[in-house]
Coordinates of C-alpha atoms and ligand atoms in Angstrom, one line a residue:
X1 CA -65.1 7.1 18.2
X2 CA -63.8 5.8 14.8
X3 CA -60.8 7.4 15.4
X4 CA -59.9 6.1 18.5
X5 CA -60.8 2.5 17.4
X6 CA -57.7 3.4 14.6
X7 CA -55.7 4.4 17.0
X8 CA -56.1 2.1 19.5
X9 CA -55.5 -1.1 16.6
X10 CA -52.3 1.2 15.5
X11 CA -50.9 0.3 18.6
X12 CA -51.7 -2.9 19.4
X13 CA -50.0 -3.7 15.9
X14 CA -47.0 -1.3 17.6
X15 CA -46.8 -3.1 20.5
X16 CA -47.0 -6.5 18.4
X17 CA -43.9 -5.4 16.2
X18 CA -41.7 -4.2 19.2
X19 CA -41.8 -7.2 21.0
X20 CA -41.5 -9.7 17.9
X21 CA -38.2 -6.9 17.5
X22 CA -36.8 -7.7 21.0
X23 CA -37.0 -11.3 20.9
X24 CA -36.0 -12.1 17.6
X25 CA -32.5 -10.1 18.2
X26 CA -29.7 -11.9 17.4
X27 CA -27.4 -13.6 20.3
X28 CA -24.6 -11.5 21.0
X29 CA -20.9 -11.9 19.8
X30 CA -19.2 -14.4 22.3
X31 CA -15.4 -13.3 22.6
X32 CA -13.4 -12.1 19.8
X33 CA -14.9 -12.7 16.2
X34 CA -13.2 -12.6 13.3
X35 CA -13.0 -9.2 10.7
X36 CA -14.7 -9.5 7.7
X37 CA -11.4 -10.0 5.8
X38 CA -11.0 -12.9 7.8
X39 CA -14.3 -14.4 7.3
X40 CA -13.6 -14.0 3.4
X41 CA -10.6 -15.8 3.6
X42 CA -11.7 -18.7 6.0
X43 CA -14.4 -19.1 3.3
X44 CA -11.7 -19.9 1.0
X45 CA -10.6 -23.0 2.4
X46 CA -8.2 -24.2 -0.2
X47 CA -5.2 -22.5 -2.0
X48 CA -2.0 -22.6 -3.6
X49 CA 1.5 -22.3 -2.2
X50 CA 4.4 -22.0 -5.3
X51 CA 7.7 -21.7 -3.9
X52 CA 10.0 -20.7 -7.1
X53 CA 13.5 -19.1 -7.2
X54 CA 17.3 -19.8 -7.1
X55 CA 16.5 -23.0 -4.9
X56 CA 14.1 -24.3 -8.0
X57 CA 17.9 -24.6 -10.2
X58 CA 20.4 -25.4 -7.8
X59 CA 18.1 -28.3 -5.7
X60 CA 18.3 -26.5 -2.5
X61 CA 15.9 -25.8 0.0
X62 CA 17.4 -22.5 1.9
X63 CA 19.6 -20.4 -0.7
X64 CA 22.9 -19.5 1.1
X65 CA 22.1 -15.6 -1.0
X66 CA 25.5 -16.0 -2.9
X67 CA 23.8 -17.8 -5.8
X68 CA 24.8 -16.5 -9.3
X69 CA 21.3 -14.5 -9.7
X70 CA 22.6 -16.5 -13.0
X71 CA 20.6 -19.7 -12.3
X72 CA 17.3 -18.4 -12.4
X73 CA 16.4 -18.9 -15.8
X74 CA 13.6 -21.0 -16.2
X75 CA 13.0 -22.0 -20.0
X76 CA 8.8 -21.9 -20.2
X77 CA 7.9 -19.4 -17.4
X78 CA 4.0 -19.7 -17.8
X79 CA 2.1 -18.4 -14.7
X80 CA -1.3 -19.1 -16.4
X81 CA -0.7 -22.7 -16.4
X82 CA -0.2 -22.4 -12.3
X83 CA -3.4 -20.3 -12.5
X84 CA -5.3 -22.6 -14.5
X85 CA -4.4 -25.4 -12.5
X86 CA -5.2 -24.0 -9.5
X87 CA -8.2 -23.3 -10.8
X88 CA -9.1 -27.1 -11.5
X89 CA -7.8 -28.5 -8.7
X90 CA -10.6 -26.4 -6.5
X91 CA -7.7 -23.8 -5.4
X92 CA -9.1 -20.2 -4.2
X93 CA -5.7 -18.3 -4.8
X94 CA -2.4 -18.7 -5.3
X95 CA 0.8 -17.3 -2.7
X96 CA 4.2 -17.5 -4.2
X97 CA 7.7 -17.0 -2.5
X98 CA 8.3 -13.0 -3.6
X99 CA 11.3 -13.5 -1.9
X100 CA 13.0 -16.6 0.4
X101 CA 15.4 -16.9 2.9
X102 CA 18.2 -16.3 -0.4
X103 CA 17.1 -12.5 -0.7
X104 CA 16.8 -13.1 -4.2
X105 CA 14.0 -11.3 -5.6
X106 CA 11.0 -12.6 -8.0
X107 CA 10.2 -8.7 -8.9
X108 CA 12.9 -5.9 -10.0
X109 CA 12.9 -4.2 -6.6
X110 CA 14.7 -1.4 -5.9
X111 CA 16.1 -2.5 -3.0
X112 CA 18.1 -5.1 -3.8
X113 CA 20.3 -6.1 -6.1
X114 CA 19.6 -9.6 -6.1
X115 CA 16.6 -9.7 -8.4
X116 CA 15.1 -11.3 -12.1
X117 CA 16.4 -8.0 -13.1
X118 CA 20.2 -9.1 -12.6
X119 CA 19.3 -12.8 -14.3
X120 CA 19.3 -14.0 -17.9
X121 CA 15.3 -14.7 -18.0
X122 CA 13.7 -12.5 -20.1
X123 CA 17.0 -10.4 -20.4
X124 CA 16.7 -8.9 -17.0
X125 CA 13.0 -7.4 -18.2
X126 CA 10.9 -10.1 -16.4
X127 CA 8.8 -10.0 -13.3
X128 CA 7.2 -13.0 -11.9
X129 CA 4.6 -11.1 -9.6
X130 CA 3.5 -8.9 -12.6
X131 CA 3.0 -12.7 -14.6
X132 CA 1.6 -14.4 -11.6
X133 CA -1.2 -11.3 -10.3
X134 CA -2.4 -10.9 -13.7
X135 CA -2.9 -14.6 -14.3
X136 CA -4.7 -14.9 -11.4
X137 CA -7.1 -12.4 -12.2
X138 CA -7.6 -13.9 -15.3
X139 CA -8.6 -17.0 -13.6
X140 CA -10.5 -15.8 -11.0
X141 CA -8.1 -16.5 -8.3
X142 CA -7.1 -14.2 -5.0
X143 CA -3.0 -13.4 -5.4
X144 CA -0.5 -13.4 -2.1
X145 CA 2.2 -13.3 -1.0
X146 CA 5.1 -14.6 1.2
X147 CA 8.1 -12.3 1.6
X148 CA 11.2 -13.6 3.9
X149 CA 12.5 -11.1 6.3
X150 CA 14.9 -13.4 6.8
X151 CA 17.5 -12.6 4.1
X152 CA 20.9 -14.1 3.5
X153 CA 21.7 -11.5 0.8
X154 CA 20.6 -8.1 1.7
X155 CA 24.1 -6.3 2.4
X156 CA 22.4 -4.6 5.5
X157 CA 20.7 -7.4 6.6
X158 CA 21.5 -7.9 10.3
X159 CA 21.6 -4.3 10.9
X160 CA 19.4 -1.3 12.2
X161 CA 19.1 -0.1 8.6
X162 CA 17.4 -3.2 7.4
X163 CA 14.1 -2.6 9.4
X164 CA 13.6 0.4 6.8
X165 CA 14.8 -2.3 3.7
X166 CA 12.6 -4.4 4.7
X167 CA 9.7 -2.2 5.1
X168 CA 10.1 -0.7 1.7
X169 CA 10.4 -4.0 -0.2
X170 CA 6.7 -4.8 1.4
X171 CA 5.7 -2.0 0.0
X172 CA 6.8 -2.4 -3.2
X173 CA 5.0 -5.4 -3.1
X174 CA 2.3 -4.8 -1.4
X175 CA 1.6 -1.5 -4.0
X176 CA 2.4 -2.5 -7.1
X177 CA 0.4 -6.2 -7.9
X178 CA -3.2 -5.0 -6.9
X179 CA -5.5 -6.7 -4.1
X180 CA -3.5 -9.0 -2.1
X181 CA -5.3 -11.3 0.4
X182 CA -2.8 -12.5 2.5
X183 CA 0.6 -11.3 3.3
X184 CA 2.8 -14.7 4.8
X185 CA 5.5 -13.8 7.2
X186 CA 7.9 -16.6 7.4
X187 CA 9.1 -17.1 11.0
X188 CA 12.6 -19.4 10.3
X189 CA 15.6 -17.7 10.6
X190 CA 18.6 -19.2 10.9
X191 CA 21.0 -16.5 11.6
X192 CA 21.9 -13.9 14.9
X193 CA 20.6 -10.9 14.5
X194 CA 21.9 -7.7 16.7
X195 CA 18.6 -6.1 15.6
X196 CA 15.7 -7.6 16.2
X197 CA 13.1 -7.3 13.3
X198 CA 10.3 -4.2 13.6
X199 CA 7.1 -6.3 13.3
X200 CA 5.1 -3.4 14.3
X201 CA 6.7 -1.2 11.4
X202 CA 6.2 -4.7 9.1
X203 CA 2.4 -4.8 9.9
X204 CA 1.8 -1.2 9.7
X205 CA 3.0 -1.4 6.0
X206 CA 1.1 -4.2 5.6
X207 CA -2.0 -2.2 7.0
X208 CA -1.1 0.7 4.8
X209 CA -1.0 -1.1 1.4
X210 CA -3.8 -3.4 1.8
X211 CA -5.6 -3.0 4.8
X212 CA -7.6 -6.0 4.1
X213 CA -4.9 -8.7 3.6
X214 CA -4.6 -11.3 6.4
X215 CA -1.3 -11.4 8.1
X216 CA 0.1 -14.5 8.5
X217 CA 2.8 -15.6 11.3
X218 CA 3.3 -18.0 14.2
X219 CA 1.3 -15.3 16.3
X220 CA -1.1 -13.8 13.1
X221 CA -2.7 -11.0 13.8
X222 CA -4.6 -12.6 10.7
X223 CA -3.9 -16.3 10.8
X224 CA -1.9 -18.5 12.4
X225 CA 1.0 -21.8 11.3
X226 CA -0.6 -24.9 12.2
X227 CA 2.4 -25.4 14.1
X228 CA 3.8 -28.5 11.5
X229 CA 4.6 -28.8 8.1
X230 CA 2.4 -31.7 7.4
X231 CA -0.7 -29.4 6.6
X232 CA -2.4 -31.2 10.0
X233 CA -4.6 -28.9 12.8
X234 CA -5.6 -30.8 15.9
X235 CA -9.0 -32.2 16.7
X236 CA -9.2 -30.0 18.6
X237 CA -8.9 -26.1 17.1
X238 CA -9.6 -23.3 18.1
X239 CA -9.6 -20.1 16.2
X240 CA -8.5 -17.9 19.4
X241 CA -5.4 -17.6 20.1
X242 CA -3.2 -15.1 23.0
X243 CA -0.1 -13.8 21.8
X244 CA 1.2 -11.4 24.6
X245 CA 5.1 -12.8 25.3
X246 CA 5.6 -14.3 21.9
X247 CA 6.6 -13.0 18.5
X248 CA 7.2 -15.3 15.1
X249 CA 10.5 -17.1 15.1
X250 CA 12.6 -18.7 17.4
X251 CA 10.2 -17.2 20.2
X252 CA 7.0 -18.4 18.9
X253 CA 4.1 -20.1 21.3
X254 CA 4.8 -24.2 21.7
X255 CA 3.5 -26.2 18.6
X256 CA 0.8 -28.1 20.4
X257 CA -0.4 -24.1 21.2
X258 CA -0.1 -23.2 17.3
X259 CA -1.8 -26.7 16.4
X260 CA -4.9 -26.6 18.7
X261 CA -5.6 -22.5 19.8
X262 CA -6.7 -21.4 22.7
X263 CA -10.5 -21.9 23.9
X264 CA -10.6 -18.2 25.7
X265 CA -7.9 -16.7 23.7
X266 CA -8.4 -13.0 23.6
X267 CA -7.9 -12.7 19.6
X268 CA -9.5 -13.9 16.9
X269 CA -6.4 -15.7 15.0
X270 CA -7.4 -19.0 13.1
X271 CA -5.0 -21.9 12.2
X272 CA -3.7 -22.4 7.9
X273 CA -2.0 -25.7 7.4
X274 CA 0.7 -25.3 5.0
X275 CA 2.2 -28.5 3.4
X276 CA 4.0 -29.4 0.5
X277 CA 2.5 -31.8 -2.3
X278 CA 6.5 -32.9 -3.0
X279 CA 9.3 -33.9 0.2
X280 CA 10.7 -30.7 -0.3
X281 CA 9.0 -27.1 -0.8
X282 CA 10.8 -26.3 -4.0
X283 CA 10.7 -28.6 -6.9
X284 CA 13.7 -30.9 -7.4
X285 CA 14.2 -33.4 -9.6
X286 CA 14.9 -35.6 -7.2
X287 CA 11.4 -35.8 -6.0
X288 CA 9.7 -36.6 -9.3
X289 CA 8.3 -39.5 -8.0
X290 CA 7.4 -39.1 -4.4
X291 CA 4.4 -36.7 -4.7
X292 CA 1.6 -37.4 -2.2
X293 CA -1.1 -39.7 -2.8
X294 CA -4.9 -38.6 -3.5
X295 CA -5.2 -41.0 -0.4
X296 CA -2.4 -38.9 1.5
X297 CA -4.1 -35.1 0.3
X298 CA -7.7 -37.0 1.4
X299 CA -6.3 -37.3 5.3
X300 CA -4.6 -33.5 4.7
X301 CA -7.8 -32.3 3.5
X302 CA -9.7 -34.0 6.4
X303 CA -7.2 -32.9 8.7
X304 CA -7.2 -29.2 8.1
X305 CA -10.3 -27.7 6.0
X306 CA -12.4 -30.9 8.1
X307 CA -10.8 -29.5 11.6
X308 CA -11.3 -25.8 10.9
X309 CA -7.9 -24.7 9.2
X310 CA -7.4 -23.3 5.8
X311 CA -5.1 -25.9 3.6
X312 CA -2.3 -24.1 1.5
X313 CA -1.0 -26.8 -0.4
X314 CA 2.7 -26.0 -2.4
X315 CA 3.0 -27.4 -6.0
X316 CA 6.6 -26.3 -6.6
X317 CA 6.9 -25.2 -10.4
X318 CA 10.1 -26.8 -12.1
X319 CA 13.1 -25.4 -13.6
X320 CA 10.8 -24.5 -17.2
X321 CA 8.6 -22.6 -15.0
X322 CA 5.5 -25.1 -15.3
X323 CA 4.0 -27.0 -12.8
X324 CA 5.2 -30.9 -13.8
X325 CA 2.2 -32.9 -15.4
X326 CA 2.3 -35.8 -12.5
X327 CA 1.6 -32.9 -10.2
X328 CA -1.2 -31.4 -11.6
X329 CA -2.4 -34.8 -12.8
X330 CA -2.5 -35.5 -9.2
X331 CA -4.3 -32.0 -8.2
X332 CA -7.2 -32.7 -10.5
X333 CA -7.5 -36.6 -9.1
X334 CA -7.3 -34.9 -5.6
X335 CA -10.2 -32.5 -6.5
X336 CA -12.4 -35.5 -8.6
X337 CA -12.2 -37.8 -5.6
X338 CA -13.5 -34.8 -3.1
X339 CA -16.6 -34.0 -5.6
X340 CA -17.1 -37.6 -5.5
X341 CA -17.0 -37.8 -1.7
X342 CA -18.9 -34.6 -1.4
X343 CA -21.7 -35.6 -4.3
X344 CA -25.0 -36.8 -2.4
X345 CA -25.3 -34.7 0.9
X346 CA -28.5 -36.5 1.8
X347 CA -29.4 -34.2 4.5
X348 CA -30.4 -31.7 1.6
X349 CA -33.9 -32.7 1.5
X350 CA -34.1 -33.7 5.1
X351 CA -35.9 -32.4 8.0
X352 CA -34.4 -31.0 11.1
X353 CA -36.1 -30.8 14.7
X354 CA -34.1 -28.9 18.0
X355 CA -34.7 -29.8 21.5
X356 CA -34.3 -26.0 21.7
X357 CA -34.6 -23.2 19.7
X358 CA -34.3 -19.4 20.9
X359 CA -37.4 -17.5 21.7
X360 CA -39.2 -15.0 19.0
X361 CA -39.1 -16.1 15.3
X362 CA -38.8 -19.8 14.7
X363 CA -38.0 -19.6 10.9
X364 CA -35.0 -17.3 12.1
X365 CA -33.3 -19.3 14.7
X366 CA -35.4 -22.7 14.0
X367 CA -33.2 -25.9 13.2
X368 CA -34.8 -25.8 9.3
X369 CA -31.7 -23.3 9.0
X370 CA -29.4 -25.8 9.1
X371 CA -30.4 -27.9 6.3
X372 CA -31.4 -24.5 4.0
X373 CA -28.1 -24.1 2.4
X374 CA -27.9 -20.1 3.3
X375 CA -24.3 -19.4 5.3
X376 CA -25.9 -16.8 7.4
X377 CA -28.7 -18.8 8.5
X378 CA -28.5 -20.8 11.7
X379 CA -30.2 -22.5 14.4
X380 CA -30.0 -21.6 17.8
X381 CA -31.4 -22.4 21.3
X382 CA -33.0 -20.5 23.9
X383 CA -30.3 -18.0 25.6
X384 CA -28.7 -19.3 28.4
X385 CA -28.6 -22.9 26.3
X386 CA -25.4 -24.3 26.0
X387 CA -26.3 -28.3 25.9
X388 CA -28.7 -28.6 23.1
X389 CA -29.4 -31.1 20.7
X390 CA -31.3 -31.4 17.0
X391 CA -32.3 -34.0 14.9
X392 CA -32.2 -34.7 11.3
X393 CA -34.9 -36.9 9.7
X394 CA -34.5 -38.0 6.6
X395 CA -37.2 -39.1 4.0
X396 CA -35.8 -43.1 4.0
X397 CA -32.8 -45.4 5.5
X398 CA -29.6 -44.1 4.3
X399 CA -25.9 -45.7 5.3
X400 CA -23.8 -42.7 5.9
X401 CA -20.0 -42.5 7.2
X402 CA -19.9 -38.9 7.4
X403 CA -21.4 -35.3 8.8
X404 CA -20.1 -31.9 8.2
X405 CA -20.7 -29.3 10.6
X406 CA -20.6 -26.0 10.6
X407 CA -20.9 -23.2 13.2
X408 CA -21.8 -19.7 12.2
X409 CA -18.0 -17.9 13.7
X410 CA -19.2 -14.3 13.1
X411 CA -20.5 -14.2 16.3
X412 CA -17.6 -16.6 17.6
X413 CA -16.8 -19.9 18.1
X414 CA -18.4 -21.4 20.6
X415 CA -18.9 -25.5 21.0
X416 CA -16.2 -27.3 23.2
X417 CA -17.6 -31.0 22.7
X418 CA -20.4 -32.4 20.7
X419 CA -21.8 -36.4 19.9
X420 CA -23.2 -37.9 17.0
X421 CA -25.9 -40.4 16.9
X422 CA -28.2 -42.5 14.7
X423 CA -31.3 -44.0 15.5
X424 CA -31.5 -47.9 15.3
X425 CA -35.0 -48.5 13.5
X426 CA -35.0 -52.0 14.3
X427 CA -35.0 -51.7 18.6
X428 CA -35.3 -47.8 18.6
X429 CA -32.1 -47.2 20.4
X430 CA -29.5 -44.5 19.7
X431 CA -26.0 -45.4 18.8
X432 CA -23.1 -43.0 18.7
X433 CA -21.3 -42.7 16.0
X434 CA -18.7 -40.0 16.5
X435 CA -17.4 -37.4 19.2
X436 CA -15.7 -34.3 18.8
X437 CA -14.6 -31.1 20.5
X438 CA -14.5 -28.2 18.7
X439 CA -16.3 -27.1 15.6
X440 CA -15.4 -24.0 14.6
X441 CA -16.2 -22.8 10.8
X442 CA -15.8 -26.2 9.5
X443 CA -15.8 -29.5 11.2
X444 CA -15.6 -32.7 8.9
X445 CA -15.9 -36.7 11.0
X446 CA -15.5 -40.0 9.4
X447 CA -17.3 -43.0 11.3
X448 CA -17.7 -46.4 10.3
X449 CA -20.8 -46.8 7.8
X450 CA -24.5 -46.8 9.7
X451 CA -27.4 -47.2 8.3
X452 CA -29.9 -45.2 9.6
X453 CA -33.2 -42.5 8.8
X454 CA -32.5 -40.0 11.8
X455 CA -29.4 -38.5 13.1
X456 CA -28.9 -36.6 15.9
X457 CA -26.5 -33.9 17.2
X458 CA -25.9 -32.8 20.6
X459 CA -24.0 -30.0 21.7
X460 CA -23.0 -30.9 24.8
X461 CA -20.7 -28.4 26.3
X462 CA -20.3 -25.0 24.9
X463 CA -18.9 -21.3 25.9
X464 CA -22.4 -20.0 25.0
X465 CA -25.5 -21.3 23.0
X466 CA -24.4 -22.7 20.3
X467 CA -25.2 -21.4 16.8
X468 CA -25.1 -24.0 13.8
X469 CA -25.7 -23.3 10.4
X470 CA -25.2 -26.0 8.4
X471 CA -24.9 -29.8 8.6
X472 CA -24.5 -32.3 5.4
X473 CA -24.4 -35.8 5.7
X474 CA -23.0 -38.3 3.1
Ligands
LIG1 C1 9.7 -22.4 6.4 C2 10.8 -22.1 5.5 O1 12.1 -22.1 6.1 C3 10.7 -23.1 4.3 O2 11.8 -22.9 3.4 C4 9.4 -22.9 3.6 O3 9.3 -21.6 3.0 C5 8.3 -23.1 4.6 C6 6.9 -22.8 4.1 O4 8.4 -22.2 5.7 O5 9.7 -21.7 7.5

């Protein structure tokens, strides 16, 4: 009798555990998510761009490749001092120019003759990417690069034969520096080529050297251009993207394509903003005193990292080899004005309430996830919710003027259109006080100051139910 009591307890505890298992499941992906590599690097945000070479001494911008390999001889090379700065200005990595449009070489490759090896710095013993990997290790940085296979040296360029060059140089690079996070494809060319480049022979190197380094181009596979120059994603982004008919280059997809994604694109391939902190993207004297203001890098900021891109700003070393003091000067002002705007997120020790939240476990997919800090927490609503809504109470009146939102993209990106309210105290009436579309891994909105104790979100159209996990307010 005893024994059948056991029993009979054992499995109404098993039939207790199974079900709690089969509702507290996690939603399915929705369309393509990204890899893990690309997770990391969306995480990153914020890095450095450095283009350096030939063009940094003769004031150029595209090398013609019949520059006196001469000319590259900066004075102070120092690539700690571009690490360190990095470091301060909030900078995740740093990607330098291995090799531009000029051919010319920052390593002693082997397949060129164009190289630091055939200049006066360091007698021909130097090697920029040896300096530049190892000083971003030292400072905690990620190290990548951007190699041109557009190149207005290589003797072979133009021909069958450079397919192979070009492969090889990659990986040279790609084996000889250590980890490298992202590999940047350039897509300008200015030349007719009778052979077309091998991109499938380029990415398989790439693959082969450092199968986790995101590929950029104007089609990925990693991540995409922005589609400008002026480091700006649109409001509305989408990290999805379809690339069937369309290769880098002259034959890439239309900018507003590039700058906004595709809401059912069939791959995962989200948007990096490049832009350069100076007119030009290598350093000329010239442009000593035009460098963006923190204002200026504040609406770059907002417009990429707060409209899901990843910013790569360029901070162009000068002819010693140093980043200029104005420059960095104007990094670190950059980086103290967003720790100032980003100080008091007073939704920290708020409290959060859903119109909805997805059957089983309400600690796992209740709304309290939003506000708990952890990235792999989030709220969601009951399956088959797409329009949902949760509100933030916090403990007195605030005046805010901004919310960050964020949506948990490892199981895909999902809201198409959302609105922002706060609650009036004195006639209890809702007021909106911004609208967006997409949200994607990071979504920042300015609004004119409110003052306010409860804000609330709505999702108000998405693919699937939407999954947020995390919201500040400032
Ligand atoms: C462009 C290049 O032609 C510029 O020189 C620069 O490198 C920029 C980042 O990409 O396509």
């Amino acid at each position: 009798m005893e024994n059948k009591i056991v029993t009979h307890i054992f499995f109404c505890f098993l039939m207790i555990f199974l079900t709690g298992c089969r509702t507290q499941k996690s939603p399915e992906p929705y369309g393509p998510v990204p890899s893990s590599a690309q997770l990391e690097w969306q995480k990153m945000e914020f890095y450095m761009f450095v283009h350096f070479g030939p063009n940094t001494f003769t004031d150029r911008e595209w090398g013609t490749g019949e520059e006196d390999p001469g000319v590259f001889n900066p004075t102070a090379l120092d690539c700690r001092q571009w690490a360190s700065t990095a470091r301060e200005a909030g900078m995740k990595a740093i990607i330098i120019t291995a090799k531009h449009h000029d051919g010319f070489c920052l390593w002693p490759s082997q397949f060129s003759s164009h190289t630091v090896r055939e200049s006066p710095w360091k007698e021909g013993k130097g090697d920029v990417l040896e300096e530049l990997s190892l000083a971003c290790r030292e400072y905690g940085l990620k190290f990548g690069v951007y190699v041109s296979p557009w190149d207005r040296n290589h003797p072979d360029y133009g021909t069958a034969r450079y397919n192979e060059v070009f492969a090889g140089t990659l990986a040279e690079v790609l084996s000889s520096y250590g980890p490298v996070f992202e590999q940047w494809f350039d897509g300008a060319c200015g030349d007719d080529m009778d052979a077309p480049y091998d991109w499938m022979l380029f990415h398989h190197t790439v693959r082969k050297h450092q199968p986790d380094a995101v590929i950029f181009s104007d089609v990925g596979p990693g991540c995409r251009w922005v589609g400008n120059e002026r480091g700006i994603a649109g409001e509305t982004n989408w990290s999805r993207m379809d690339t069937a008919g369309y290769t880098p280059g002259k034959n890439a997809p239309p900018v507003e394509i590039l700058n906004s994604g595709v809401r059912n694109g069939k791959y995962w391939i989200p948007a990096e903003a490049d832009v350069s902190l100076r007119p030009g993207w290598f350093y000329s004297p010239s442009t000593d005193s035009s460098l963006k203001t923190v204002d200026e890098l504040m609406e770059i900021y907002m417009g990429s990292v707060g409209r899901n891109a990843n910013l790569l700003l360029n901070v162009p070393p000068d002819r010693s080899g140093r980043i200029c003091e104005e420059d960095s000067l104007r990094l670190v002002e950059f980086k103290r004005k967003r720790t100032e705007l980003f100080s008091r997120n007073v939704a920290r020790s708020a409290r959060a309430k859903a119109s909805s939240v997805r059957a089983g476990n309400f600690r796992r997919f209740g709304p309290g996830n939003i506000l708990d800090g952890s990235y792999d927490t989030y709220w969601t609503p009951e399956a088959g919710t797409s329009a949902a809504s949760f509100t933030i109470t916090l403990g007195r009146e605030e005046t805010l003027s901004m919310i960050l939102l964020q949506e948990y993209i490892p199981l895909g990106q999902r809201v198409a259109r959302f609105m922002v309210e706060s609650l009036n105290s004195s006639d209890g009436l809702w007021q909106t006080v911004a609208e967006g579309t997409t949200i994607g891994y990071k979504r920042i909105l300015t609004f004119s100051p409110v003052t306010s104790s409860t804000i609330r979100v709505s999702i108000l159209e998405a693919g699937a139910p939407p999954l947020v996990n995390n919201v500040e307010l400032y």
